[in-house]
């Protein structure tokens, strides 16, 4: 389960992207979550996904 707090969510997602998943798509597929919902939630908190670095900034 992923945290609801956007700061904690960004931290957990970036850790998983760094350590386990080669892309946001693979993370979302494996965790059975919507890529759009995850991205929208983090974008609302001011974070954007950088596919080249495979992390939210």
PDB file as gemmi writes it, atoms N, CA and C in Angstrom:
CRYST1    1.000    1.000    1.000  90.00  90.00  90.00 P 1                      
ATOM      1  N   UNK A   1       0.849  -1.182   0.000  1.00  0.00           N  
ATOM      2  CA  UNK A   1       0.000   0.000   0.000  1.00  0.00           C  
ATOM      3  C   UNK A   1       0.889   1.239   0.000  1.00  0.00           C  
ATOM      4  N   UNK A   2       0.512   2.204  -0.809  1.00  0.00           N  
ATOM      5  CA  UNK A   2       1.275   3.440  -0.903  1.00  0.00           C  
ATOM      6  C   UNK A   2       0.694   4.493   0.039  1.00  0.00           C  
ATOM      7  N   UNK A   3       1.545   5.370   0.564  1.00  0.00           N  
ATOM      8  CA  UNK A   3       1.060   6.415   1.477  1.00  0.00           C  
ATOM      9  C   UNK A   3       0.197   7.444   0.754  1.00  0.00           C  
ATOM     10  N   UNK A   4      -0.684   8.100   1.493  1.00  0.00           N  
ATOM     11  CA  UNK A   4      -1.537   9.143   0.922  1.00  0.00           C  
ATOM     12  C   UNK A   4      -0.852  10.505   0.902  1.00  0.00           C  
ATOM     13  N   UNK A   5       0.025  10.753   1.865  1.00  0.00           N  
ATOM     14  CA  UNK A   5       0.730  12.027   1.923  1.00  0.00           C  
ATOM     15  C   UNK A   5       1.612  12.167   0.676  1.00  0.00           C  
ATOM     16  N   UNK A   6       1.480  13.272  -0.076  1.00  0.00           N  
ATOM     17  CA  UNK A   6       2.218  13.389  -1.338  1.00  0.00           C  
ATOM     18  C   UNK A   6       3.748  13.376  -1.182  1.00  0.00           C  
ATOM     19  N   UNK A   7       4.266  13.927  -0.103  1.00  0.00           N  
ATOM     20  CA  UNK A   7       5.716  13.927   0.111  1.00  0.00           C  
ATOM     21  C   UNK A   7       6.212  12.498   0.365  1.00  0.00           C  
ATOM     22  N   UNK A   8       5.505  11.791   1.229  1.00  0.00           N  
ATOM     23  CA  UNK A   8       5.866  10.404   1.514  1.00  0.00           C  
ATOM     24  C   UNK A   8       5.672   9.538   0.267  1.00  0.00           C  
ATOM     25  N   UNK A   9       4.604   9.786  -0.472  1.00  0.00           N  
ATOM     26  CA  UNK A   9       4.326   9.047  -1.700  1.00  0.00           C  
ATOM     27  C   UNK A   9       5.465   9.231  -2.695  1.00  0.00           C  
ATOM     28  N   UNK A  10       5.899  10.467  -2.894  1.00  0.00           N  
ATOM     29  CA  UNK A  10       6.992  10.743  -3.816  1.00  0.00           C  
ATOM     30  C   UNK A  10       8.255  10.019  -3.371  1.00  0.00           C  
ATOM     31  N   UNK A  11       8.535  10.031  -2.091  1.00  0.00           N  
ATOM     32  CA  UNK A  11       9.723   9.367  -1.567  1.00  0.00           C  
ATOM     33  C   UNK A  11       9.675   7.855  -1.800  1.00  0.00           C  
ATOM     34  N   UNK A  12       8.542   7.246  -1.494  1.00  0.00           N  
ATOM     35  CA  UNK A  12       8.391   5.801  -1.672  1.00  0.00           C  
ATOM     36  C   UNK A  12       8.469   5.427  -3.159  1.00  0.00           C  
ATOM     37  N   UNK A  13       7.779   6.173  -3.995  1.00  0.00           N  
ATOM     38  CA  UNK A  13       7.783   5.887  -5.434  1.00  0.00           C  
ATOM     39  C   UNK A  13       9.194   6.042  -5.999  1.00  0.00           C  
ATOM     40  N   UNK A  14       9.883   7.122  -5.648  1.00  0.00           N  
ATOM     41  CA  UNK A  14      11.239   7.314  -6.170  1.00  0.00           C  
ATOM     42  C   UNK A  14      12.194   6.225  -5.689  1.00  0.00           C  
ATOM     43  N   UNK A  15      12.025   5.786  -4.472  1.00  0.00           N  
ATOM     44  CA  UNK A  15      12.866   4.701  -3.968  1.00  0.00           C  
ATOM     45  C   UNK A  15      12.625   3.425  -4.763  1.00  0.00           C  
ATOM     46  N   UNK A  16      11.350   3.117  -5.011  1.00  0.00           N  
ATOM     47  CA  UNK A  16      11.025   1.926  -5.787  1.00  0.00           C  
ATOM     48  C   UNK A  16      11.528   2.049  -7.230  1.00  0.00           C  
ATOM     49  N   UNK A  17      11.407   3.244  -7.805  1.00  0.00           N  
ATOM     50  CA  UNK A  17      11.902   3.452  -9.167  1.00  0.00           C  
ATOM     51  C   UNK A  17      13.421   3.315  -9.215  1.00  0.00           C  
ATOM     52  N   UNK A  18      14.099   3.792  -8.217  1.00  0.00           N  
ATOM     53  CA  UNK A  18      15.558   3.717  -8.180  1.00  0.00           C  
ATOM     54  C   UNK A  18      16.037   2.275  -7.961  1.00  0.00           C  
ATOM     55  N   UNK A  19      15.394   1.570  -7.042  1.00  0.00           N  
ATOM     56  CA  UNK A  19      15.906   0.267  -6.604  1.00  0.00           C  
ATOM     57  C   UNK A  19      15.326  -0.945  -7.337  1.00  0.00           C  
ATOM     58  N   UNK A  20      14.113  -0.806  -7.875  1.00  0.00           N  
ATOM     59  CA  UNK A  20      13.432  -2.000  -8.388  1.00  0.00           C  
ATOM     60  C   UNK A  20      12.950  -1.865  -9.835  1.00  0.00           C  
ATOM     61  N   UNK A  21      12.301  -0.759 -10.160  1.00  0.00           N  
ATOM     62  CA  UNK A  21      11.586  -0.658 -11.435  1.00  0.00           C  
ATOM     63  C   UNK A  21      12.317   0.217 -12.450  1.00  0.00           C  
ATOM     64  N   UNK A  22      12.425  -0.257 -13.687  1.00  0.00           N  
ATOM     65  CA  UNK A  22      13.111   0.520 -14.719  1.00  0.00           C  
ATOM     66  C   UNK A  22      12.258   1.639 -15.319  1.00  0.00           C  
ATOM     67  N   UNK A  23      10.954   1.654 -14.984  1.00  0.00           N  
ATOM     68  CA  UNK A  23      10.074   2.692 -15.527  1.00  0.00           C  
ATOM     69  C   UNK A  23       8.848   2.856 -14.632  1.00  0.00           C  
ATOM     70  N   UNK A  24       8.204   4.001 -14.785  1.00  0.00           N  
ATOM     71  CA  UNK A  24       6.969   4.263 -14.049  1.00  0.00           C  
ATOM     72  C   UNK A  24       5.879   3.284 -14.482  1.00  0.00           C  
ATOM     73  N   UNK A  25       5.837   2.977 -15.754  1.00  0.00           N  
ATOM     74  CA  UNK A  25       4.840   2.030 -16.272  1.00  0.00           C  
ATOM     75  C   UNK A  25       4.969   0.661 -15.587  1.00  0.00           C  
ATOM     76  N   UNK A  26       6.185   0.167 -15.461  1.00  0.00           N  
ATOM     77  CA  UNK A  26       6.401  -1.144 -14.819  1.00  0.00           C  
ATOM     78  C   UNK A  26       6.002  -1.105 -13.344  1.00  0.00           C  
ATOM     79  N   UNK A  27       6.338  -0.013 -12.651  1.00  0.00           N  
ATOM     80  CA  UNK A  27       5.953   0.137 -11.246  1.00  0.00           C  
ATOM     81  C   UNK A  27       4.438   0.075 -11.107  1.00  0.00           C  
ATOM     82  N   UNK A  28       3.742   0.847 -11.912  1.00  0.00           N  
ATOM     83  CA  UNK A  28       2.280   0.901 -11.831  1.00  0.00           C  
ATOM     84  C   UNK A  28       1.645  -0.443 -12.192  1.00  0.00           C  
ATOM     85  N   UNK A  29       2.171  -1.102 -13.208  1.00  0.00           N  
ATOM     86  CA  UNK A  29       1.654  -2.424 -13.584  1.00  0.00           C  
ATOM     87  C   UNK A  29       1.821  -3.416 -12.440  1.00  0.00           C  
ATOM     88  N   UNK A  30       3.001  -3.434 -11.848  1.00  0.00           N  
ATOM     89  CA  UNK A  30       3.291  -4.390 -10.786  1.00  0.00           C  
ATOM     90  C   UNK A  30       2.477  -4.114  -9.522  1.00  0.00           C  
ATOM     91  N   UNK A  31       2.286  -2.833  -9.199  1.00  0.00           N  
ATOM     92  CA  UNK A  31       1.534  -2.469  -7.994  1.00  0.00           C  
ATOM     93  C   UNK A  31       0.031  -2.354  -8.251  1.00  0.00           C  
ATOM     94  N   UNK A  32      -0.370  -2.563  -9.505  1.00  0.00           N  
ATOM     95  CA  UNK A  32      -1.779  -2.500  -9.907  1.00  0.00           C  
ATOM     96  C   UNK A  32      -2.407  -1.158  -9.513  1.00  0.00           C  
ATOM     97  N   UNK A  33      -1.711  -0.083  -9.918  1.00  0.00           N  
ATOM     98  CA  UNK A  33      -2.230   1.271  -9.686  1.00  0.00           C  
ATOM     99  C   UNK A  33      -2.249   2.007 -11.018  1.00  0.00           C  
ATOM    100  N   UNK A  34      -3.105   2.998 -11.111  1.00  0.00           N  
ATOM    101  CA  UNK A  34      -3.229   3.787 -12.320  1.00  0.00           C  
ATOM    102  C   UNK A  34      -2.064   4.773 -12.429  1.00  0.00           C  
ATOM    103  N   UNK A  35      -1.367   4.705 -13.545  1.00  0.00           N  
ATOM    104  CA  UNK A  35      -0.255   5.632 -13.773  1.00  0.00           C  
ATOM    105  C   UNK A  35      -0.765   7.079 -13.784  1.00  0.00           C  
ATOM    106  N   UNK A  36      -1.927   7.295 -14.399  1.00  0.00           N  
ATOM    107  CA  UNK A  36      -2.493   8.648 -14.461  1.00  0.00           C  
ATOM    108  C   UNK A  36      -2.850   9.162 -13.072  1.00  0.00           C  
ATOM    109  N   UNK A  37      -3.493   8.336 -12.259  1.00  0.00           N  
ATOM    110  CA  UNK A  37      -3.859   8.771 -10.905  1.00  0.00           C  
ATOM    111  C   UNK A  37      -2.627   9.093 -10.071  1.00  0.00           C  
ATOM    112  N   UNK A  38      -1.612   8.248 -10.147  1.00  0.00           N  
ATOM    113  CA  UNK A  38      -0.379   8.478  -9.402  1.00  0.00           C  
ATOM    114  C   UNK A  38       0.296   9.762  -9.872  1.00  0.00           C  
ATOM    115  N   UNK A  39       0.421   9.917 -11.180  1.00  0.00           N  
ATOM    116  CA  UNK A  39       1.054  11.109 -11.738  1.00  0.00           C  
ATOM    117  C   UNK A  39       0.258  12.361 -11.401  1.00  0.00           C  
ATOM    118  N   UNK A  40      -1.072  12.300 -11.510  1.00  0.00           N  
ATOM    119  CA  UNK A  40      -1.918  13.456 -11.188  1.00  0.00           C  
ATOM    120  C   UNK A  40      -1.766  13.865  -9.728  1.00  0.00           C  
ATOM    121  N   UNK A  41      -1.729  12.873  -8.833  1.00  0.00           N  
ATOM    122  CA  UNK A  41      -1.600  13.168  -7.404  1.00  0.00           C  
ATOM    123  C   UNK A  41      -0.256  13.843  -7.111  1.00  0.00           C  
ATOM    124  N   UNK A  42       0.797  13.329  -7.704  1.00  0.00           N  
ATOM    125  CA  UNK A  42       2.111  13.918  -7.467  1.00  0.00           C  
ATOM    126  C   UNK A  42       2.264  15.263  -8.176  1.00  0.00           C  
ATOM    127  N   UNK A  43       1.673  15.409  -9.346  1.00  0.00           N  
ATOM    128  CA  UNK A  43       1.712  16.696 -10.053  1.00  0.00           C  
ATOM    129  C   UNK A  43       0.959  17.773  -9.265  1.00  0.00           C  
ATOM    130  N   UNK A  44      -0.138  17.400  -8.638  1.00  0.00           N  
ATOM    131  CA  UNK A  44      -0.903  18.353  -7.817  1.00  0.00           C  
ATOM    132  C   UNK A  44      -0.068  18.862  -6.642  1.00  0.00           C  
ATOM    133  N   UNK A  45       0.904  18.060  -6.220  1.00  0.00           N  
ATOM    134  CA  UNK A  45       1.790  18.453  -5.114  1.00  0.00           C  
ATOM    135  C   UNK A  45       3.046  19.154  -5.640  1.00  0.00           C  
ATOM    136  N   UNK A  46       3.133  19.340  -6.960  1.00  0.00           N  
ATOM    137  CA  UNK A  46       4.247  20.073  -7.537  1.00  0.00           C  
ATOM    138  C   UNK A  46       5.371  19.222  -8.098  1.00  0.00           C  
ATOM    139  N   UNK A  47       5.172  17.915  -8.185  1.00  0.00           N  
ATOM    140  CA  UNK A  47       6.205  17.017  -8.697  1.00  0.00           C  
ATOM    141  C   UNK A  47       5.877  16.586 -10.118  1.00  0.00           C  
ATOM    142  N   UNK A  48       6.890  16.452 -10.937  1.00  0.00           N  
ATOM    143  CA  UNK A  48       6.713  15.948 -12.287  1.00  0.00           C  
ATOM    144  C   UNK A  48       7.654  14.760 -12.494  1.00  0.00           C  
ATOM    145  N   UNK A  49       7.240  13.861 -13.355  1.00  0.00           N  
ATOM    146  CA  UNK A  49       8.034  12.671 -13.639  1.00  0.00           C  
ATOM    147  C   UNK A  49       9.033  12.962 -14.736  1.00  0.00           C  
ATOM    148  N   UNK A  50      10.276  12.610 -14.500  1.00  0.00           N  
ATOM    149  CA  UNK A  50      11.346  12.733 -15.497  1.00  0.00           C  
ATOM    150  C   UNK A  50      11.697  11.320 -15.955  1.00  0.00           C  
ATOM    151  N   UNK A  51      11.251  10.903 -17.145  1.00  0.00           N  
ATOM    152  CA  UNK A  51      11.491   9.536 -17.597  1.00  0.00           C  
ATOM    153  C   UNK A  51      12.971   9.239 -17.837  1.00  0.00           C  
ATOM    154  N   UNK A  52      13.754  10.243 -18.199  1.00  0.00           N  
ATOM    155  CA  UNK A  52      15.179  10.015 -18.425  1.00  0.00           C  
ATOM    156  C   UNK A  52      15.900   9.645 -17.125  1.00  0.00           C  
ATOM    157  N   UNK A  53      15.491  10.253 -16.023  1.00  0.00           N  
ATOM    158  CA  UNK A  53      16.099   9.938 -14.739  1.00  0.00           C  
ATOM    159  C   UNK A  53      15.255   8.952 -13.932  1.00  0.00           C  
ATOM    160  N   UNK A  54      14.085   8.605 -14.477  1.00  0.00           N  
ATOM    161  CA  UNK A  54      13.178   7.659 -13.840  1.00  0.00           C  
ATOM    162  C   UNK A  54      12.881   8.037 -12.387  1.00  0.00           C  
ATOM    163  N   UNK A  55      12.460   9.303 -12.214  1.00  0.00           N  
ATOM    164  CA  UNK A  55      12.114   9.773 -10.882  1.00  0.00           C  
ATOM    165  C   UNK A  55      11.209  10.996 -10.968  1.00  0.00           C  
ATOM    166  N   UNK A  56      10.513  11.243  -9.868  1.00  0.00           N  
ATOM    167  CA  UNK A  56       9.726  12.456  -9.736  1.00  0.00           C  
ATOM    168  C   UNK A  56      10.607  13.524  -9.110  1.00  0.00           C  
ATOM    169  N   UNK A  57      10.463  14.736  -9.599  1.00  0.00           N  
ATOM    170  CA  UNK A  57      11.230  15.866  -9.080  1.00  0.00           C  
ATOM    171  C   UNK A  57      10.292  16.982  -8.675  1.00  0.00           C  
TER     172      UNK A  57                                                      
END                                                                             
